[in-house]
mmCIF file of C-alpha atoms in Angstrom:
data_model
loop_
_atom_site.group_PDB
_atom_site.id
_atom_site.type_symbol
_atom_site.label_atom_id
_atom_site.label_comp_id
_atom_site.label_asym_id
_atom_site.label_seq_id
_atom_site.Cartn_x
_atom_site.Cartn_y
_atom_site.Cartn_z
ATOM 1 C CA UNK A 1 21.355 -19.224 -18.643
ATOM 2 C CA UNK A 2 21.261 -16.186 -16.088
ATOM 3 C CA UNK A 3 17.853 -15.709 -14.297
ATOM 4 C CA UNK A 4 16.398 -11.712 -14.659
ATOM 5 C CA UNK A 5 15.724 -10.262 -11.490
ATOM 6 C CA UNK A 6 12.645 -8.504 -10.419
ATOM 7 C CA UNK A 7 13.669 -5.531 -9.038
ATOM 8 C CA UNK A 8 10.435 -3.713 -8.870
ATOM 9 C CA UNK A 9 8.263 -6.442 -7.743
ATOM 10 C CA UNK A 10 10.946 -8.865 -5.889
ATOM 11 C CA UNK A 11 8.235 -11.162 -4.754
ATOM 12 C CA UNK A 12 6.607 -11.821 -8.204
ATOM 13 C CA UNK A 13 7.923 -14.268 -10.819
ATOM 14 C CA UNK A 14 10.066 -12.611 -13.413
ATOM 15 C CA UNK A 15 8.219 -12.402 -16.542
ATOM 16 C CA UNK A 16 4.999 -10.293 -14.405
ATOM 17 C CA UNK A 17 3.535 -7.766 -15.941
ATOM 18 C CA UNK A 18 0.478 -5.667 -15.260
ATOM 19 C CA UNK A 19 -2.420 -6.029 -17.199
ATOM 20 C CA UNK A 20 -5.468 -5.307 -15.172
ATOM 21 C CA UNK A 21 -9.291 -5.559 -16.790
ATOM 22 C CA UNK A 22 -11.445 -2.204 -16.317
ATOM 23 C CA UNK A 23 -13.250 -3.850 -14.168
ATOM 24 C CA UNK A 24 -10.356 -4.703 -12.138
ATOM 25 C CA UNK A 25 -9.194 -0.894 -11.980
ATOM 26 C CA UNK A 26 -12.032 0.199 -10.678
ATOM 27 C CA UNK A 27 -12.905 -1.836 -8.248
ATOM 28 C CA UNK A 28 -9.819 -3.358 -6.648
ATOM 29 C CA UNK A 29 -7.440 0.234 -7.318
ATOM 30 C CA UNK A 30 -10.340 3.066 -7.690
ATOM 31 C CA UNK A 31 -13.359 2.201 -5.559
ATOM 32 C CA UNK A 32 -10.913 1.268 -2.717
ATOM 33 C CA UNK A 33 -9.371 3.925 -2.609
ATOM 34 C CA UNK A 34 -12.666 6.156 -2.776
ATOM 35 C CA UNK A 35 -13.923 4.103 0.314
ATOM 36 C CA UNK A 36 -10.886 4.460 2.948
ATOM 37 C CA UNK A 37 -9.818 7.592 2.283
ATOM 38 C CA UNK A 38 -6.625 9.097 4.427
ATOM 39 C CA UNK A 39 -5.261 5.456 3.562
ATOM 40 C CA UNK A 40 -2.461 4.557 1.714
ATOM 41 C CA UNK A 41 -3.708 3.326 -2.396
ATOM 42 C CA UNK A 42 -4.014 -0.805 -3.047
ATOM 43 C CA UNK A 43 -0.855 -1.174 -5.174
ATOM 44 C CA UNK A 44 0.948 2.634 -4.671
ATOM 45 C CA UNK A 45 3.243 1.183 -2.217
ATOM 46 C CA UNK A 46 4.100 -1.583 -5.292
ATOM 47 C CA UNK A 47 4.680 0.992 -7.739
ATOM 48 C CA UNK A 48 1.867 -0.051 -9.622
ATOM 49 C CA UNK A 49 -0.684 2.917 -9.086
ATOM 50 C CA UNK A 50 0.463 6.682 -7.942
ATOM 51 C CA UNK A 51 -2.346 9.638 -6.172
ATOM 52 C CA UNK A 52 -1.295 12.121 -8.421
ATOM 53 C CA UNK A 53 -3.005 15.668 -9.694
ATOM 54 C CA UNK A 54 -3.230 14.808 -13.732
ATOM 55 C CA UNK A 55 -4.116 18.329 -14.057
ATOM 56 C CA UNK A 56 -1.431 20.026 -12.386
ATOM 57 C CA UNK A 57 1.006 19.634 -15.141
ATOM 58 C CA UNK A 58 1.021 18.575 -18.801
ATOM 59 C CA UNK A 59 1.140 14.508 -19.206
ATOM 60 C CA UNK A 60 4.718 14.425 -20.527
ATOM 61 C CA UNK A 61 6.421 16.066 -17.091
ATOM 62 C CA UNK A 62 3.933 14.696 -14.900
ATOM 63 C CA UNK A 63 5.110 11.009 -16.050
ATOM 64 C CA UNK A 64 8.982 11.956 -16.023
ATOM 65 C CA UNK A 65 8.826 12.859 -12.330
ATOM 66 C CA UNK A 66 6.710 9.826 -11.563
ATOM 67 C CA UNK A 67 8.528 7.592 -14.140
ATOM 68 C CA UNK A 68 9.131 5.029 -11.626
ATOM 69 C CA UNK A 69 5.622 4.218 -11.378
ATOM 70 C CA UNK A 70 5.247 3.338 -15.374
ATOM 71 C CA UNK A 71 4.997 0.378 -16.871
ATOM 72 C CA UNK A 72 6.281 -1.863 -19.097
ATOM 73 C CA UNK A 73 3.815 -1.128 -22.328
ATOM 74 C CA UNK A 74 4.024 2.741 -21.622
ATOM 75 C CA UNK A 75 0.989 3.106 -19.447
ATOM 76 C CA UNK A 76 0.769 4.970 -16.085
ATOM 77 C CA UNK A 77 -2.182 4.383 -13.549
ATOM 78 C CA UNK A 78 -2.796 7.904 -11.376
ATOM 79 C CA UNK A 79 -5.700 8.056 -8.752
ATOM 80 C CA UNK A 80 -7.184 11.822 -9.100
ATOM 81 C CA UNK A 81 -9.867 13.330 -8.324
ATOM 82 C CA UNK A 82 -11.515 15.354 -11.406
ATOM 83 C CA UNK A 83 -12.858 19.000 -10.666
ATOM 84 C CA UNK A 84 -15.921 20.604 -11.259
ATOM 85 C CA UNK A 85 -16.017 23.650 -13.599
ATOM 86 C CA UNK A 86 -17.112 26.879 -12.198
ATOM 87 C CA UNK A 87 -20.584 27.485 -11.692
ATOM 88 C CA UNK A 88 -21.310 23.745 -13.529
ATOM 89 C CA UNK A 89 -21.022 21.546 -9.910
ATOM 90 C CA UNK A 90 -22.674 18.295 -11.274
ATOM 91 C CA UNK A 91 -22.666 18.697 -14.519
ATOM 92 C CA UNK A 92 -19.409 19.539 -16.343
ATOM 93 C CA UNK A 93 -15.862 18.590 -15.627
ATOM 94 C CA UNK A 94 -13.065 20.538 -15.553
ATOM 95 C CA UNK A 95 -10.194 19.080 -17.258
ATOM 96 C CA UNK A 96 -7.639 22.283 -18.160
ATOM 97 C CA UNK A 97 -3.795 21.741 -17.122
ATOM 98 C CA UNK A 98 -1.884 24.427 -15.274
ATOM 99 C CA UNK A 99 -0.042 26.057 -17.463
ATOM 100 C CA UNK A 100 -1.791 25.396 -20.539
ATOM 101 C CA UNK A 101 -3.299 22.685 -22.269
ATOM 102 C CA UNK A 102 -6.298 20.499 -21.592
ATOM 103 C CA UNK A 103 -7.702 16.788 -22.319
ATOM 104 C CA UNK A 104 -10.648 16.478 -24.617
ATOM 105 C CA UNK A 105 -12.884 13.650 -24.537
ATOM 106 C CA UNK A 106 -13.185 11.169 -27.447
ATOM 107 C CA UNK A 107 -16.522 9.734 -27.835
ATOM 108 C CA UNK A 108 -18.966 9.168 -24.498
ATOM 109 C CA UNK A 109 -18.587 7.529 -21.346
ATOM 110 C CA UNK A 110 -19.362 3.547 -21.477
ATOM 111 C CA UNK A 111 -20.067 1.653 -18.606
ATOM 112 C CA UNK A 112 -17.903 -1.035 -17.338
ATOM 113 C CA UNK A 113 -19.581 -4.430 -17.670
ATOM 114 C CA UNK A 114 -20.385 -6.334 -14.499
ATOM 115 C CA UNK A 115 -19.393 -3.226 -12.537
ATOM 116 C CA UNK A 116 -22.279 -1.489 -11.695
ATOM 117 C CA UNK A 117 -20.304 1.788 -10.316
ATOM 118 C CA UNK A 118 -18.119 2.212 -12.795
ATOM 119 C CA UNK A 119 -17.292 4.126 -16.167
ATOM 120 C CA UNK A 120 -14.645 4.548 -18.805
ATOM 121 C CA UNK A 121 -13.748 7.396 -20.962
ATOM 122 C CA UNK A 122 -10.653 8.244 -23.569
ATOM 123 C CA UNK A 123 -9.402 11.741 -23.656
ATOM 124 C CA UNK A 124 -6.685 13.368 -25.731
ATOM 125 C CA UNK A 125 -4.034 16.151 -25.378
ATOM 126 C CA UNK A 126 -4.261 19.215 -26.178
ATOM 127 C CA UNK A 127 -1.223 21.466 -25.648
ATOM 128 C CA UNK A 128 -1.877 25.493 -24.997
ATOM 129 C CA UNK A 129 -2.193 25.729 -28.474
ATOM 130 C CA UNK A 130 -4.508 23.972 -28.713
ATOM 131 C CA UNK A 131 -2.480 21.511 -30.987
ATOM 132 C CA UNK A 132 -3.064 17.715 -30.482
ATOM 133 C CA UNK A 133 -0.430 15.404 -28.876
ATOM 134 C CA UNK A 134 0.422 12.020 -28.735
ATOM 135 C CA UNK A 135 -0.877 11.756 -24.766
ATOM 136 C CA UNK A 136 -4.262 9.429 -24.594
ATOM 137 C CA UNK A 137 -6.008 9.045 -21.336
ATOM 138 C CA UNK A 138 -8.085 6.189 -20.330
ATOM 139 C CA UNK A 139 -10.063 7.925 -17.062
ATOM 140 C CA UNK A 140 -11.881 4.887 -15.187
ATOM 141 C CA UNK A 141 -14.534 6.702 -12.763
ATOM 142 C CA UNK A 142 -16.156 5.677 -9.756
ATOM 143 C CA UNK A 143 -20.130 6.448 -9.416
ATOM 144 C CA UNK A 144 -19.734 5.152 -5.892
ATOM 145 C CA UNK A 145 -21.880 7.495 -3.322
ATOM 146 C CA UNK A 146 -18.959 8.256 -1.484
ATOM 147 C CA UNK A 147 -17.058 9.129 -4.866
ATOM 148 C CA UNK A 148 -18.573 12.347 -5.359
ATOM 149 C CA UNK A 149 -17.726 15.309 -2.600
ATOM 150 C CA UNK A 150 -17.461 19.571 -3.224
ATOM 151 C CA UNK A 151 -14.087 19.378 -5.261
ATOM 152 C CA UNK A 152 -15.121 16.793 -7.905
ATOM 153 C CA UNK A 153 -15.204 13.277 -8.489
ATOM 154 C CA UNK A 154 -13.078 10.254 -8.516
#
């Protein structure tokens, strides 16, 4: 019987996948990274999260150039940092993609058990027609102090 190699994570056992809790996300990958900023993301360097703008282009090219960084089950973990909308700064987000489309929110925000700083959300896309797609977004968010700055929020 031939062993499998891990070629992405060589110093893991073969078989490893990732399968952190919300909890996990947002305080080992997220809050981390909103606390040392300048610094290189927990895990990026592993190919297991990516700083990337999920607004800059629609979900399906944004994960093709960044494919490397997906995982087995079809999931992709970005760091971002969410903008305000115009004239809303604290109160509404702004979650349009360049060149058309957006991601809509289904149902509220629920907090993260035993993580006081932390929320999840699910969002769908919407392409410029406003037609929906088969792209769901988990967003994990930090309420950290240092999470929220002029641009947005992490």
């Amino acid at each position: 019987m031939e062993m499998e190699e891990n070629a992405r994570w060589p110093d893991l056992p073969v078989g490893y996948r990732f399968k952190a809790t919300s909890r996990e996300l947002i305080h080992y990958y997220l809050n981390t990274w909103v606390t040392c900023p300048g610094q290189v993301p927990f895990g990026e360097p592993e190919g297991i999260v990516c700083t990337a703008d999920v607004y800059s282009v629609d979900p399906g090219t944004l994960t093709s150039r960044l494919s490397h960084f997906g995982h087995d089950d079809g999931n992709w973990y970005f760091l971002c940092v969410i903008r305000w909308k115009a004239g809303n700064v604290g109160t509404r987000m702004n979650r349009t993609v360049q060149g058309g489309g957006s991601w809509h929110g289904l149902g509220n925000r629920i907090k993260v058990r035993r993580c006081p700083y932390g929320y999840r959300q699910t969002f769908e896309y919407r392409n410029a027609g406003g037609d929906k797609c088969t792209w769901l977004m988990e967003e994990f968010g930090s309420a950290l102090p240092k999470a929220t700055d002029g641009e947005g929020i992490k």
